């Protein structure tokens, strides 16, 4: 099991910036940051231009992340998000811990979200939550020091159904269990368990992230190759 300092070292290396997490941060919060950093690392390897912005749209070098779910438009703190640019395809934003409106109209707390930058701008202007139909990727992050409960998999199944296929929902955990694996596999839901720094499963997560990017670019800039 990865300790907080291992997660911090890995995410700092991927983000190439100072972050608001410390060794005293809650492991589940840092784990979300770790998955955020895998999105950034995958985007960079796939050819994206990356920049970090604060809630006012200014460039950020000291990254401040949420440690509890909130609204994308919140200015309670100067939270950071990433902006990804793949050629001529519309820009994307990557956020930690924001609420997303499912297709049912119900809001869900999502750990890591990649969405259309235009939708993010609309949310900041209208003070609304992003729509699932405008999300490219949603990662549900679970960090446990013991057994991974089956209930987490059941909850993810409901979340996936309400978000829809375009959101490419992925269940990621630092540990696992046979029942969780069997449940998610039986429902053909995307998942990767035992994901910790330097584990081979990290490649599995990045492969799923890359597929979401390829889908986005393929629909918007068919001439651009995503590696």
PDB file of C-alpha atoms in Angstrom:
ATOM      1  CA  UNK A   1       0.000   0.000   0.000  1.00  0.00           C
ATOM      2  CA  UNK A   2       1.342   3.430  -0.971  1.00  0.00           C
ATOM      3  CA  UNK A   3       2.106   5.865   1.833  1.00  0.00           C
ATOM      4  CA  UNK A   4       1.254   9.543   1.518  1.00  0.00           C
ATOM      5  CA  UNK A   5       4.871  10.515   0.864  1.00  0.00           C
ATOM      6  CA  UNK A   6       5.059   8.069  -2.053  1.00  0.00           C
ATOM      7  CA  UNK A   7       1.870   9.476  -3.572  1.00  0.00           C
ATOM      8  CA  UNK A   8       3.162  13.026  -3.086  1.00  0.00           C
ATOM      9  CA  UNK A   9       6.480  12.298  -4.754  1.00  0.00           C
ATOM     10  CA  UNK A  10       4.767  10.762  -7.760  1.00  0.00           C
ATOM     11  CA  UNK A  11       2.164  13.468  -8.250  1.00  0.00           C
ATOM     12  CA  UNK A  12       4.725  16.271  -7.886  1.00  0.00           C
ATOM     13  CA  UNK A  13       6.871  14.603 -10.538  1.00  0.00           C
ATOM     14  CA  UNK A  14       3.914  14.353 -12.933  1.00  0.00           C
ATOM     15  CA  UNK A  15       2.553  17.855 -12.289  1.00  0.00           C
ATOM     16  CA  UNK A  16       5.959  19.570 -12.276  1.00  0.00           C
ATOM     17  CA  UNK A  17       4.666  22.150  -9.787  1.00  0.00           C
ATOM     18  CA  UNK A  18       4.238  22.841  -6.080  1.00  0.00           C
ATOM     19  CA  UNK A  19       0.998  21.484  -4.611  1.00  0.00           C
ATOM     20  CA  UNK A  20      -1.174  22.238  -1.585  1.00  0.00           C
ATOM     21  CA  UNK A  21      -0.918  18.680  -0.238  1.00  0.00           C
ATOM     22  CA  UNK A  22       1.579  17.832   2.502  1.00  0.00           C
ATOM     23  CA  UNK A  23       2.584  14.669   4.325  1.00  0.00           C
ATOM     24  CA  UNK A  24      -0.095  15.602   6.888  1.00  0.00           C
ATOM     25  CA  UNK A  25      -2.854  15.564   4.256  1.00  0.00           C
ATOM     26  CA  UNK A  26      -5.509  12.851   4.328  1.00  0.00           C
ATOM     27  CA  UNK A  27      -4.424   9.874   2.181  1.00  0.00           C
ATOM     28  CA  UNK A  28      -7.724   9.806   0.260  1.00  0.00           C
ATOM     29  CA  UNK A  29      -7.247  13.461  -0.743  1.00  0.00           C
ATOM     30  CA  UNK A  30      -3.691  12.876  -1.914  1.00  0.00           C
ATOM     31  CA  UNK A  31      -4.861   9.786  -3.807  1.00  0.00           C
ATOM     32  CA  UNK A  32      -7.268  11.964  -5.795  1.00  0.00           C
ATOM     33  CA  UNK A  33      -4.334  14.254  -6.553  1.00  0.00           C
ATOM     34  CA  UNK A  34      -2.323  11.254  -7.670  1.00  0.00           C
ATOM     35  CA  UNK A  35      -5.044  10.277 -10.163  1.00  0.00           C
ATOM     36  CA  UNK A  36      -5.292  13.908 -11.317  1.00  0.00           C
ATOM     37  CA  UNK A  37      -1.550  13.766 -11.967  1.00  0.00           C
ATOM     38  CA  UNK A  38      -1.947  10.578 -14.027  1.00  0.00           C
ATOM     39  CA  UNK A  39      -4.451  12.416 -16.226  1.00  0.00           C
ATOM     40  CA  UNK A  40      -1.912  15.217 -16.706  1.00  0.00           C
ATOM     41  CA  UNK A  41       0.956  12.814 -17.376  1.00  0.00           C
ATOM     42  CA  UNK A  42      -1.127  10.900 -19.925  1.00  0.00           C
ATOM     43  CA  UNK A  43      -2.221  14.116 -21.648  1.00  0.00           C
ATOM     44  CA  UNK A  44       1.379  15.307 -21.879  1.00  0.00           C
ATOM     45  CA  UNK A  45       2.534  11.992 -23.324  1.00  0.00           C
ATOM     46  CA  UNK A  46      -0.397  12.072 -25.749  1.00  0.00           C
ATOM     47  CA  UNK A  47       0.738  15.415 -27.177  1.00  0.00           C
ATOM     48  CA  UNK A  48      -1.374  17.936 -25.260  1.00  0.00           C
ATOM     49  CA  UNK A  49      -0.250  21.416 -24.279  1.00  0.00           C
ATOM     50  CA  UNK A  50      -0.904  21.884 -20.549  1.00  0.00           C
ATOM     51  CA  UNK A  51      -1.299  24.912 -18.334  1.00  0.00           C
ATOM     52  CA  UNK A  52      -2.670  25.474 -14.830  1.00  0.00           C
ATOM     53  CA  UNK A  53      -5.194  28.167 -13.946  1.00  0.00           C
ATOM     54  CA  UNK A  54      -6.824  29.438 -10.769  1.00  0.00           C
ATOM     55  CA  UNK A  55     -10.511  30.260 -10.304  1.00  0.00           C
ATOM     56  CA  UNK A  56      -9.996  33.665 -11.948  1.00  0.00           C
ATOM     57  CA  UNK A  57      -8.377  32.223 -15.051  1.00  0.00           C
ATOM     58  CA  UNK A  58      -4.895  33.439 -14.102  1.00  0.00           C
ATOM     59  CA  UNK A  59      -1.861  31.227 -14.571  1.00  0.00           C
ATOM     60  CA  UNK A  60      -1.035  29.172 -11.463  1.00  0.00           C
ATOM     61  CA  UNK A  61       2.262  27.667 -10.361  1.00  0.00           C
ATOM     62  CA  UNK A  62       1.312  26.730  -6.784  1.00  0.00           C
ATOM     63  CA  UNK A  63      -1.548  24.276  -7.213  1.00  0.00           C
ATOM     64  CA  UNK A  64      -4.402  24.372  -4.691  1.00  0.00           C
ATOM     65  CA  UNK A  65      -6.781  21.396  -4.697  1.00  0.00           C
ATOM     66  CA  UNK A  66     -10.121  20.712  -3.036  1.00  0.00           C
ATOM     67  CA  UNK A  67     -10.179  18.299  -0.113  1.00  0.00           C
ATOM     68  CA  UNK A  68     -13.979  18.055  -0.030  1.00  0.00           C
ATOM     69  CA  UNK A  69     -16.534  18.081  -2.857  1.00  0.00           C
ATOM     70  CA  UNK A  70     -17.652  21.483  -4.076  1.00  0.00           C
ATOM     71  CA  UNK A  71     -18.925  23.433  -7.038  1.00  0.00           C
ATOM     72  CA  UNK A  72     -16.740  24.140 -10.024  1.00  0.00           C
ATOM     73  CA  UNK A  73     -17.681  27.821  -9.872  1.00  0.00           C
ATOM     74  CA  UNK A  74     -16.751  28.212  -6.186  1.00  0.00           C
ATOM     75  CA  UNK A  75     -14.328  30.996  -5.267  1.00  0.00           C
ATOM     76  CA  UNK A  76     -14.120  30.026  -1.585  1.00  0.00           C
ATOM     77  CA  UNK A  77     -10.443  29.312  -2.201  1.00  0.00           C
ATOM     78  CA  UNK A  78      -8.210  29.933  -5.156  1.00  0.00           C
ATOM     79  CA  UNK A  79      -8.563  26.404  -6.458  1.00  0.00           C
ATOM     80  CA  UNK A  80      -6.516  25.158  -9.387  1.00  0.00           C
ATOM     81  CA  UNK A  81      -7.526  23.284 -12.510  1.00  0.00           C
ATOM     82  CA  UNK A  82      -5.585  22.191 -15.579  1.00  0.00           C
ATOM     83  CA  UNK A  83      -6.315  23.209 -19.157  1.00  0.00           C
ATOM     84  CA  UNK A  84      -5.483  20.728 -21.920  1.00  0.00           C
ATOM     85  CA  UNK A  85      -5.095  21.662 -25.559  1.00  0.00           C
ATOM     86  CA  UNK A  86      -5.009  18.968 -28.256  1.00  0.00           C
ATOM     87  CA  UNK A  87      -4.412  20.645 -31.616  1.00  0.00           C
ATOM     88  CA  UNK A  88      -7.593  22.148 -33.072  1.00  0.00           C
ATOM     89  CA  UNK A  89      -9.870  20.160 -30.771  1.00  0.00           C
ATOM     90  CA  UNK A  90     -11.756  22.271 -28.185  1.00  0.00           C
ATOM     91  CA  UNK A  91      -9.867  22.789 -24.951  1.00  0.00           C
ATOM     92  CA  UNK A  92     -10.512  20.590 -21.923  1.00  0.00           C
ATOM     93  CA  UNK A  93     -10.324  21.309 -18.197  1.00  0.00           C
ATOM     94  CA  UNK A  94      -9.352  18.884 -15.438  1.00  0.00           C
ATOM     95  CA  UNK A  95     -10.771  19.384 -11.918  1.00  0.00           C
ATOM     96  CA  UNK A  96     -10.626  17.629  -8.560  1.00  0.00           C
ATOM     97  CA  UNK A  97     -13.698  17.198  -6.348  1.00  0.00           C
ATOM     98  CA  UNK A  98     -16.490  18.942  -8.233  1.00  0.00           C
ATOM     99  CA  UNK A  99     -20.175  18.122  -8.506  1.00  0.00           C
ATOM    100  CA  UNK A 100     -21.540  16.981 -11.857  1.00  0.00           C
ATOM    101  CA  UNK A 101     -25.175  16.922 -12.939  1.00  0.00           C
ATOM    102  CA  UNK A 102     -26.135  13.454 -14.116  1.00  0.00           C
ATOM    103  CA  UNK A 103     -28.576  12.773 -16.938  1.00  0.00           C
ATOM    104  CA  UNK A 104     -31.313  12.405 -14.298  1.00  0.00           C
ATOM    105  CA  UNK A 105     -30.678  15.953 -13.091  1.00  0.00           C
ATOM    106  CA  UNK A 106     -29.189  14.722  -9.806  1.00  0.00           C
ATOM    107  CA  UNK A 107     -25.791  16.108  -8.787  1.00  0.00           C
ATOM    108  CA  UNK A 108     -22.980  13.658  -8.055  1.00  0.00           C
ATOM    109  CA  UNK A 109     -19.688  14.222  -6.249  1.00  0.00           C
ATOM    110  CA  UNK A 110     -16.941  13.339  -8.711  1.00  0.00           C
ATOM    111  CA  UNK A 111     -13.323  12.932  -7.668  1.00  0.00           C
ATOM    112  CA  UNK A 112     -11.498  13.742 -10.922  1.00  0.00           C
ATOM    113  CA  UNK A 113     -13.333  15.239 -13.894  1.00  0.00           C
ATOM    114  CA  UNK A 114     -12.250  16.135 -17.436  1.00  0.00           C
ATOM    115  CA  UNK A 115     -14.785  18.284 -19.268  1.00  0.00           C
ATOM    116  CA  UNK A 116     -15.186  20.693 -22.168  1.00  0.00           C
ATOM    117  CA  UNK A 117     -13.633  24.054 -21.258  1.00  0.00           C
ATOM    118  CA  UNK A 118     -16.617  25.810 -22.829  1.00  0.00           C
ATOM    119  CA  UNK A 119     -18.933  24.000 -20.409  1.00  0.00           C
ATOM    120  CA  UNK A 120     -16.673  24.983 -17.505  1.00  0.00           C
ATOM    121  CA  UNK A 121     -16.847  28.633 -18.565  1.00  0.00           C
ATOM    122  CA  UNK A 122     -20.632  28.405 -18.719  1.00  0.00           C
ATOM    123  CA  UNK A 123     -20.731  26.916 -15.216  1.00  0.00           C
ATOM    124  CA  UNK A 124     -18.610  29.746 -13.822  1.00  0.00           C
ATOM    125  CA  UNK A 125     -20.831  32.340 -15.499  1.00  0.00           C
ATOM    126  CA  UNK A 126     -24.214  30.783 -14.632  1.00  0.00           C
ATOM    127  CA  UNK A 127     -23.081  29.245 -11.299  1.00  0.00           C
ATOM    128  CA  UNK A 128     -24.286  25.788 -12.259  1.00  0.00           C
ATOM    129  CA  UNK A 129     -22.755  22.317 -12.175  1.00  0.00           C
ATOM    130  CA  UNK A 130     -21.351  20.804 -15.387  1.00  0.00           C
ATOM    131  CA  UNK A 131     -23.582  18.410 -17.269  1.00  0.00           C
ATOM    132  CA  UNK A 132     -22.478  14.797 -17.598  1.00  0.00           C
ATOM    133  CA  UNK A 133     -22.989  15.012 -21.356  1.00  0.00           C
ATOM    134  CA  UNK A 134     -20.181  17.590 -21.480  1.00  0.00           C
ATOM    135  CA  UNK A 135     -17.734  15.474 -19.458  1.00  0.00           C
ATOM    136  CA  UNK A 136     -15.073  13.461 -21.225  1.00  0.00           C
ATOM    137  CA  UNK A 137     -13.800  11.511 -18.230  1.00  0.00           C
ATOM    138  CA  UNK A 138     -14.850  10.916 -14.602  1.00  0.00           C
ATOM    139  CA  UNK A 139     -12.586   8.966 -12.247  1.00  0.00           C
ATOM    140  CA  UNK A 140     -13.958   7.593  -8.986  1.00  0.00           C
ATOM    141  CA  UNK A 141     -11.000   7.285  -6.593  1.00  0.00           C
ATOM    142  CA  UNK A 142     -11.063   4.938  -3.604  1.00  0.00           C
ATOM    143  CA  UNK A 143      -8.286   4.725  -1.035  1.00  0.00           C
ATOM    144  CA  UNK A 144      -8.643   2.044   1.634  1.00  0.00           C
ATOM    145  CA  UNK A 145      -6.257   0.717   4.256  1.00  0.00           C
ATOM    146  CA  UNK A 146      -8.257  -2.505   4.484  1.00  0.00           C
ATOM    147  CA  UNK A 147     -10.856  -4.475   2.559  1.00  0.00           C
ATOM    148  CA  UNK A 148     -12.500  -2.677  -0.379  1.00  0.00           C
ATOM    149  CA  UNK A 149     -16.275  -2.880   0.260  1.00  0.00           C
ATOM    150  CA  UNK A 150     -18.578  -4.238  -2.435  1.00  0.00           C
ATOM    151  CA  UNK A 151     -20.895  -1.315  -1.721  1.00  0.00           C
ATOM    152  CA  UNK A 152     -18.394   1.018  -3.373  1.00  0.00           C
ATOM    153  CA  UNK A 153     -18.706  -0.948  -6.602  1.00  0.00           C
ATOM    154  CA  UNK A 154     -22.503  -0.892  -6.390  1.00  0.00           C
ATOM    155  CA  UNK A 155     -22.432   2.855  -5.890  1.00  0.00           C
ATOM    156  CA  UNK A 156     -20.164   3.284  -8.890  1.00  0.00           C
ATOM    157  CA  UNK A 157     -22.558   1.250 -11.049  1.00  0.00           C
ATOM    158  CA  UNK A 158     -25.339   3.720 -10.253  1.00  0.00           C
ATOM    159  CA  UNK A 159     -23.056   6.678 -10.879  1.00  0.00           C
ATOM    160  CA  UNK A 160     -21.971   5.274 -14.245  1.00  0.00           C
ATOM    161  CA  UNK A 161     -25.560   4.726 -15.338  1.00  0.00           C
ATOM    162  CA  UNK A 162     -26.484   8.342 -14.588  1.00  0.00           C
ATOM    163  CA  UNK A 163     -23.356   9.856 -16.124  1.00  0.00           C
ATOM    164  CA  UNK A 164     -23.580   7.903 -19.361  1.00  0.00           C
ATOM    165  CA  UNK A 165     -20.963   6.459 -21.700  1.00  0.00           C
ATOM    166  CA  UNK A 166     -19.574   9.766 -22.983  1.00  0.00           C
ATOM    167  CA  UNK A 167     -18.238  10.549 -19.494  1.00  0.00           C
ATOM    168  CA  UNK A 168     -16.041   7.424 -19.653  1.00  0.00           C
ATOM    169  CA  UNK A 169     -16.458   6.707 -15.905  1.00  0.00           C
ATOM    170  CA  UNK A 170     -13.588   4.731 -14.371  1.00  0.00           C
ATOM    171  CA  UNK A 171     -13.396   3.117 -10.925  1.00  0.00           C
ATOM    172  CA  UNK A 172      -9.861   3.245  -9.487  1.00  0.00           C
ATOM    173  CA  UNK A 173      -8.695   1.976  -6.083  1.00  0.00           C
ATOM    174  CA  UNK A 174      -5.410   1.437  -4.278  1.00  0.00           C
ATOM    175  CA  UNK A 175      -6.560  -1.997  -3.147  1.00  0.00           C
ATOM    176  CA  UNK A 176      -9.152  -4.501  -4.333  1.00  0.00           C
ATOM    177  CA  UNK A 177     -11.289  -7.536  -3.652  1.00  0.00           C
ATOM    178  CA  UNK A 178     -12.560 -10.469  -5.648  1.00  0.00           C
ATOM    179  CA  UNK A 179     -16.188  -9.451  -5.200  1.00  0.00           C
ATOM    180  CA  UNK A 180     -15.549  -5.915  -6.456  1.00  0.00           C
ATOM    181  CA  UNK A 181     -13.671  -7.216  -9.480  1.00  0.00           C
ATOM    182  CA  UNK A 182     -16.394  -9.736 -10.266  1.00  0.00           C
ATOM    183  CA  UNK A 183     -19.187  -7.178  -9.829  1.00  0.00           C
ATOM    184  CA  UNK A 184     -17.645  -4.502 -12.065  1.00  0.00           C
ATOM    185  CA  UNK A 185     -16.469  -6.988 -14.684  1.00  0.00           C
ATOM    186  CA  UNK A 186     -19.915  -8.554 -14.877  1.00  0.00           C
ATOM    187  CA  UNK A 187     -21.373  -5.146 -15.676  1.00  0.00           C
ATOM    188  CA  UNK A 188     -18.600  -4.275 -18.151  1.00  0.00           C
ATOM    189  CA  UNK A 189     -17.668  -1.189 -16.133  1.00  0.00           C
ATOM    190  CA  UNK A 190     -14.190   0.299 -16.522  1.00  0.00           C
ATOM    191  CA  UNK A 191     -12.042  -0.293 -13.482  1.00  0.00           C
ATOM    192  CA  UNK A 192      -8.446  -0.668 -12.369  1.00  0.00           C
ATOM    193  CA  UNK A 193      -7.599  -1.893  -8.882  1.00  0.00           C
ATOM    194  CA  UNK A 194      -4.333  -1.939  -6.894  1.00  0.00           C
ATOM    195  CA  UNK A 195      -3.277   1.346  -8.520  1.00  0.00           C
ATOM    196  CA  UNK A 196      -0.334   2.800  -6.590  1.00  0.00           C
ATOM    197  CA  UNK A 197       2.927   4.471  -7.666  1.00  0.00           C
ATOM    198  CA  UNK A 198       5.135   2.246  -9.845  1.00  0.00           C
ATOM    199  CA  UNK A 199       2.556  -0.567  -9.973  1.00  0.00           C
ATOM    200  CA  UNK A 200       1.905  -2.112 -13.373  1.00  0.00           C
ATOM    201  CA  UNK A 201      -1.784  -1.242 -12.967  1.00  0.00           C
ATOM    202  CA  UNK A 202      -0.888   2.433 -13.473  1.00  0.00           C
ATOM    203  CA  UNK A 203      -0.414   1.640 -17.161  1.00  0.00           C
ATOM    204  CA  UNK A 204      -3.936   0.224 -17.237  1.00  0.00           C
ATOM    205  CA  UNK A 205      -5.398   3.460 -15.894  1.00  0.00           C
ATOM    206  CA  UNK A 206      -3.405   5.548 -18.329  1.00  0.00           C
ATOM    207  CA  UNK A 207      -4.601   3.385 -21.188  1.00  0.00           C
ATOM    208  CA  UNK A 208      -8.232   4.072 -20.228  1.00  0.00           C
ATOM    209  CA  UNK A 209      -7.494   7.809 -19.939  1.00  0.00           C
ATOM    210  CA  UNK A 210      -5.778   7.798 -23.327  1.00  0.00           C
ATOM    211  CA  UNK A 211      -8.814   6.179 -24.948  1.00  0.00           C
ATOM    212  CA  UNK A 212     -10.991   9.033 -23.682  1.00  0.00           C
ATOM    213  CA  UNK A 213      -8.565  11.565 -25.161  1.00  0.00           C
ATOM    214  CA  UNK A 214      -8.499   9.698 -28.465  1.00  0.00           C
ATOM    215  CA  UNK A 215     -12.285   9.760 -28.575  1.00  0.00           C
ATOM    216  CA  UNK A 216     -12.306  13.523 -27.972  1.00  0.00           C
ATOM    217  CA  UNK A 217      -9.636  14.285 -30.547  1.00  0.00           C
ATOM    218  CA  UNK A 218     -11.031  11.845 -33.110  1.00  0.00           C
ATOM    219  CA  UNK A 219     -14.365  13.640 -33.102  1.00  0.00           C
ATOM    220  CA  UNK A 220     -12.891  17.153 -33.223  1.00  0.00           C
ATOM    221  CA  UNK A 221      -9.480  16.980 -34.968  1.00  0.00           C
ATOM    222  CA  UNK A 222      -9.222  13.762 -36.940  1.00  0.00           C
ATOM    223  CA  UNK A 223      -5.826  14.743 -38.337  1.00  0.00           C
ATOM    224  CA  UNK A 224      -4.153  14.810 -34.916  1.00  0.00           C
ATOM    225  CA  UNK A 225      -2.504  11.664 -33.644  1.00  0.00           C
ATOM    226  CA  UNK A 226      -2.859  10.847 -29.925  1.00  0.00           C
ATOM    227  CA  UNK A 227       0.024   8.668 -28.730  1.00  0.00           C
TER     228      UNK A 227
END
